[in-house]
Amino acid sequence: MTPANPSPQWALINDKGTVAVLFDALLSLDVKNESKLLTSPVEEGGFASYNKVASPLDIIVEVAASASRDGHAALLASLDKLASGTELVSLVTPDKEYRFLNIESYSVKRTATEGATLLVAELHLLEVRQVKVQVSKAAIRSPKRATSASKVDTGQVQPHNSLIFDATK
């Protein structure tokens, strides 16, 4: 497999538009875009399906750096920073830009090719869905204490008769 050309058409960039991870070649790209259908059991052993829920994008990308030891160190430092932080990045490809990604994990291996050491990093990127939080003020009324609750008649009371019945007569 021939590595892709490391031009601006292949890049991992931050929100400022600058390169977040510097690499020489992109070796592979695997994008998983998944949705789930919710199902519930119904009578007679059947199931009802409803409401499709989209999962965040799950991307695995393999990049290579053939630079010097200093270049390898810079690549590893940028991966460490992104993997331990919450900074979001975008993966730019010739076909599409995948935005709002965070590095969940990465693995690194070194290989020797034609006398040079090649650093290959596999990045596991997950999409972070952006939501707008809307806050509103609501009045919260405290409940009354149990001792201050008013009494409510909840049933019928038997009448009290003052008549005395004499069964001996």
mmCIF file of C-alpha atoms in Angstrom:
data_model
loop_
_atom_site.group_PDB
_atom_site.id
_atom_site.type_symbol
_atom_site.label_atom_id
_atom_site.label_comp_id
_atom_site.label_asym_id
_atom_site.label_seq_id
_atom_site.Cartn_x
_atom_site.Cartn_y
_atom_site.Cartn_z
ATOM 1 C CA MET A 1 0.000 0.000 0.000
ATOM 2 C CA THR A 2 1.380 3.380 -0.973
ATOM 3 C CA PRO A 3 0.991 6.095 1.671
ATOM 4 C CA ALA A 4 -1.180 9.074 0.772
ATOM 5 C CA ASN A 5 0.451 12.360 -0.123
ATOM 6 C CA PRO A 6 0.859 14.508 3.033
ATOM 7 C CA SER A 7 -0.568 17.638 1.423
ATOM 8 C CA PRO A 8 -3.184 19.898 3.032
ATOM 9 C CA GLN A 9 -5.810 17.462 1.776
ATOM 10 C CA TRP A 10 -4.751 15.083 4.601
ATOM 11 C CA ALA A 11 -4.370 16.757 7.995
ATOM 12 C CA LEU A 12 -5.323 16.630 11.643
ATOM 13 C CA ILE A 13 -5.993 20.243 12.607
ATOM 14 C CA ASN A 14 -7.102 22.083 15.726
ATOM 15 C CA ASP A 15 -9.892 24.648 16.053
ATOM 16 C CA LYS A 16 -7.501 27.460 15.036
ATOM 17 C CA GLY A 17 -6.845 25.755 11.694
ATOM 18 C CA THR A 18 -3.234 24.849 12.441
ATOM 19 C CA VAL A 19 -1.790 21.348 12.262
ATOM 20 C CA ALA A 20 -2.363 19.501 15.544
ATOM 21 C CA VAL A 21 -0.382 16.353 14.652
ATOM 22 C CA LEU A 22 2.421 16.553 12.104
ATOM 23 C CA PHE A 23 2.843 13.387 10.030
ATOM 24 C CA ASP A 24 4.397 12.533 6.672
ATOM 25 C CA ALA A 25 1.873 10.013 5.401
ATOM 26 C CA LEU A 26 -1.585 8.696 6.135
ATOM 27 C CA LEU A 27 -1.471 4.893 5.824
ATOM 28 C CA SER A 28 -5.092 3.946 6.506
ATOM 29 C CA LEU A 29 -8.440 5.392 7.471
ATOM 30 C CA ASP A 30 -11.355 3.450 8.964
ATOM 31 C CA VAL A 31 -14.588 5.361 9.662
ATOM 32 C CA LYS A 32 -17.451 3.715 11.536
ATOM 33 C CA ASN A 33 -20.769 5.545 11.311
ATOM 34 C CA GLU A 34 -23.352 3.544 13.235
ATOM 35 C CA SER A 35 -26.976 3.937 14.306
ATOM 36 C CA LYS A 36 -29.032 1.739 16.606
ATOM 37 C CA LEU A 37 -32.701 0.891 16.410
ATOM 38 C CA LEU A 38 -34.377 0.627 19.789
ATOM 39 C CA THR A 39 -36.557 -2.441 20.206
ATOM 40 C CA SER A 40 -38.982 -3.610 22.870
ATOM 41 C CA PRO A 41 -40.664 -6.981 23.359
ATOM 42 C CA VAL A 42 -44.384 -7.148 22.664
ATOM 43 C CA GLU A 43 -47.017 -9.852 23.056
ATOM 44 C CA GLU A 44 -46.595 -13.336 21.636
ATOM 45 C CA GLY A 45 -42.787 -13.168 21.490
ATOM 46 C CA GLY A 46 -42.585 -10.335 18.948
ATOM 47 C CA PHE A 47 -40.573 -7.144 18.993
ATOM 48 C CA ALA A 48 -41.442 -3.563 18.122
ATOM 49 C CA SER A 49 -38.691 -1.337 16.695
ATOM 50 C CA TYR A 50 -38.777 2.415 17.085
ATOM 51 C CA ASN A 51 -36.583 5.475 17.319
ATOM 52 C CA LYS A 52 -33.241 5.272 15.512
ATOM 53 C CA VAL A 53 -30.337 6.724 17.537
ATOM 54 C CA ALA A 54 -27.076 7.757 15.853
ATOM 55 C CA SER A 55 -23.830 6.844 17.644
ATOM 56 C CA PRO A 56 -20.820 9.184 17.550
ATOM 57 C CA LEU A 57 -18.377 8.643 14.682
ATOM 58 C CA ASP A 58 -15.632 6.165 15.535
ATOM 59 C CA ILE A 59 -12.497 6.715 13.433
ATOM 60 C CA ILE A 60 -9.235 4.795 13.375
ATOM 61 C CA VAL A 61 -6.461 6.436 11.382
ATOM 62 C CA GLU A 62 -2.900 5.219 10.921
ATOM 63 C CA VAL A 63 -0.259 7.871 10.262
ATOM 64 C CA ALA A 64 3.495 7.641 9.721
ATOM 65 C CA ALA A 65 6.371 9.990 10.398
ATOM 66 C CA SER A 66 9.749 9.375 8.803
ATOM 67 C CA ALA A 67 11.416 12.408 10.341
ATOM 68 C CA SER A 68 14.378 12.431 12.670
ATOM 69 C CA ARG A 69 14.289 11.593 16.358
ATOM 70 C CA ASP A 70 13.293 15.208 17.028
ATOM 71 C CA GLY A 71 10.375 14.823 14.616
ATOM 72 C CA HIS A 72 9.333 11.588 16.311
ATOM 73 C CA ALA A 73 9.523 13.282 19.704
ATOM 74 C CA ALA A 74 7.362 16.170 18.457
ATOM 75 C CA LEU A 75 4.766 13.735 17.093
ATOM 76 C CA LEU A 76 4.674 11.796 20.376
ATOM 77 C CA ALA A 77 4.421 15.016 22.412
ATOM 78 C CA SER A 78 1.476 16.266 20.357
ATOM 79 C CA LEU A 79 -0.266 12.869 20.656
ATOM 80 C CA ASP A 80 0.267 12.833 24.440
ATOM 81 C CA LYS A 81 -1.158 16.348 24.752
ATOM 82 C CA LEU A 82 -4.245 15.561 22.648
ATOM 83 C CA ALA A 83 -4.895 12.168 24.254
ATOM 84 C CA SER A 84 -4.760 13.557 27.796
ATOM 85 C CA GLY A 85 -6.715 16.740 27.066
ATOM 86 C CA THR A 86 -10.154 17.732 25.864
ATOM 87 C CA GLU A 87 -9.098 19.679 22.761
ATOM 88 C CA LEU A 88 -11.168 18.864 19.712
ATOM 89 C CA VAL A 89 -9.564 18.343 16.314
ATOM 90 C CA SER A 90 -10.734 17.865 12.750
ATOM 91 C CA LEU A 91 -9.532 15.200 10.352
ATOM 92 C CA VAL A 92 -9.315 16.643 6.854
ATOM 93 C CA THR A 93 -9.396 14.164 3.958
ATOM 94 C CA PRO A 94 -9.829 14.732 0.212
ATOM 95 C CA ASP A 95 -13.430 13.478 0.504
ATOM 96 C CA LYS A 96 -14.692 14.938 3.759
ATOM 97 C CA GLU A 97 -13.774 16.823 6.911
ATOM 98 C CA TYR A 98 -14.618 15.003 10.149
ATOM 99 C CA ARG A 99 -15.077 17.617 12.869
ATOM 100 C CA PHE A 100 -15.271 17.652 16.670
ATOM 101 C CA LEU A 101 -13.013 14.655 17.264
ATOM 102 C CA ASN A 102 -10.999 13.773 20.345
ATOM 103 C CA ILE A 103 -8.220 11.207 20.620
ATOM 104 C CA GLU A 104 -9.496 8.444 22.871
ATOM 105 C CA SER A 105 -6.315 6.385 22.558
ATOM 106 C CA TYR A 106 -3.318 5.799 20.356
ATOM 107 C CA SER A 107 -0.621 3.204 19.857
ATOM 108 C CA VAL A 108 2.824 3.643 18.356
ATOM 109 C CA LYS A 109 5.248 1.275 16.657
ATOM 110 C CA ARG A 110 8.642 1.810 15.091
ATOM 111 C CA THR A 111 9.686 0.031 11.929
ATOM 112 C CA ALA A 112 12.822 0.157 9.820
ATOM 113 C CA THR A 113 12.376 0.729 6.098
ATOM 114 C CA GLU A 114 15.257 1.230 3.669
ATOM 115 C CA GLY A 115 17.637 2.212 6.443
ATOM 116 C CA ALA A 116 15.315 4.791 8.017
ATOM 117 C CA THR A 117 13.249 4.460 11.144
ATOM 118 C CA LEU A 118 9.556 4.989 10.515
ATOM 119 C CA LEU A 119 7.244 5.896 13.392
ATOM 120 C CA VAL A 120 3.703 4.605 12.821
ATOM 121 C CA ALA A 121 0.881 5.792 15.073
ATOM 122 C CA GLU A 122 -2.644 4.383 15.143
ATOM 123 C CA LEU A 123 -5.096 6.953 16.479
ATOM 124 C CA HIS A 124 -8.543 6.111 17.815
ATOM 125 C CA LEU A 125 -10.714 9.198 17.377
ATOM 126 C CA LEU A 126 -14.258 9.622 18.689
ATOM 127 C CA GLU A 127 -16.708 12.330 17.717
ATOM 128 C CA VAL A 128 -17.811 14.627 20.533
ATOM 129 C CA ARG A 129 -21.376 15.731 19.834
ATOM 130 C CA GLN A 130 -21.849 19.443 20.313
ATOM 131 C CA VAL A 131 -25.011 20.447 22.154
ATOM 132 C CA LYS A 132 -26.290 23.810 23.277
ATOM 133 C CA VAL A 133 -27.279 23.936 26.914
ATOM 134 C CA GLN A 134 -30.250 26.134 27.625
ATOM 135 C CA VAL A 135 -30.658 27.319 31.193
ATOM 136 C CA SER A 136 -33.853 28.840 32.467
ATOM 137 C CA LYS A 137 -34.917 30.138 35.840
ATOM 138 C CA ALA A 138 -37.753 28.299 37.511
ATOM 139 C CA ALA A 139 -39.338 29.077 40.841
ATOM 140 C CA ILE A 140 -39.105 26.162 43.205
ATOM 141 C CA ARG A 141 -41.729 26.105 45.907
ATOM 142 C CA SER A 142 -40.797 24.257 49.021
ATOM 143 C CA PRO A 143 -43.336 21.665 50.155
ATOM 144 C CA LYS A 144 -45.274 22.277 53.345
ATOM 145 C CA ARG A 145 -44.187 20.444 56.426
ATOM 146 C CA ALA A 146 -46.164 17.296 57.208
ATOM 147 C CA THR A 147 -47.324 18.748 60.508
ATOM 148 C CA SER A 148 -48.852 21.772 58.806
ATOM 149 C CA ALA A 149 -50.977 19.783 56.380
ATOM 150 C CA SER A 150 -54.695 20.364 56.703
ATOM 151 C CA LYS A 151 -56.904 17.464 57.737
ATOM 152 C CA VAL A 152 -59.191 16.042 55.107
ATOM 153 C CA ASP A 153 -62.222 13.834 55.756
ATOM 154 C CA THR A 154 -61.643 10.635 53.867
ATOM 155 C CA GLY A 155 -64.672 8.520 54.677
ATOM 156 C CA GLN A 156 -68.119 8.291 56.242
ATOM 157 C CA VAL A 157 -68.604 8.333 59.973
ATOM 158 C CA GLN A 158 -71.204 6.007 61.580
ATOM 159 C CA PRO A 159 -73.989 8.001 63.220
ATOM 160 C CA HIS A 160 -74.059 8.014 67.033
ATOM 161 C CA ASN A 161 -77.531 7.336 68.405
ATOM 162 C CA SER A 162 -78.334 7.908 71.990
ATOM 163 C CA LEU A 163 -81.183 5.399 71.843
ATOM 164 C CA ILE A 164 -80.761 2.358 73.992
ATOM 165 C CA PHE A 165 -82.311 -0.778 72.635
ATOM 166 C CA ASP A 166 -83.486 -3.232 75.158
ATOM 167 C CA ALA A 167 -83.621 -6.747 73.675
ATOM 168 C CA THR A 168 -85.428 -8.251 76.697
ATOM 169 C CA LYS A 169 -88.782 -6.633 76.022
#
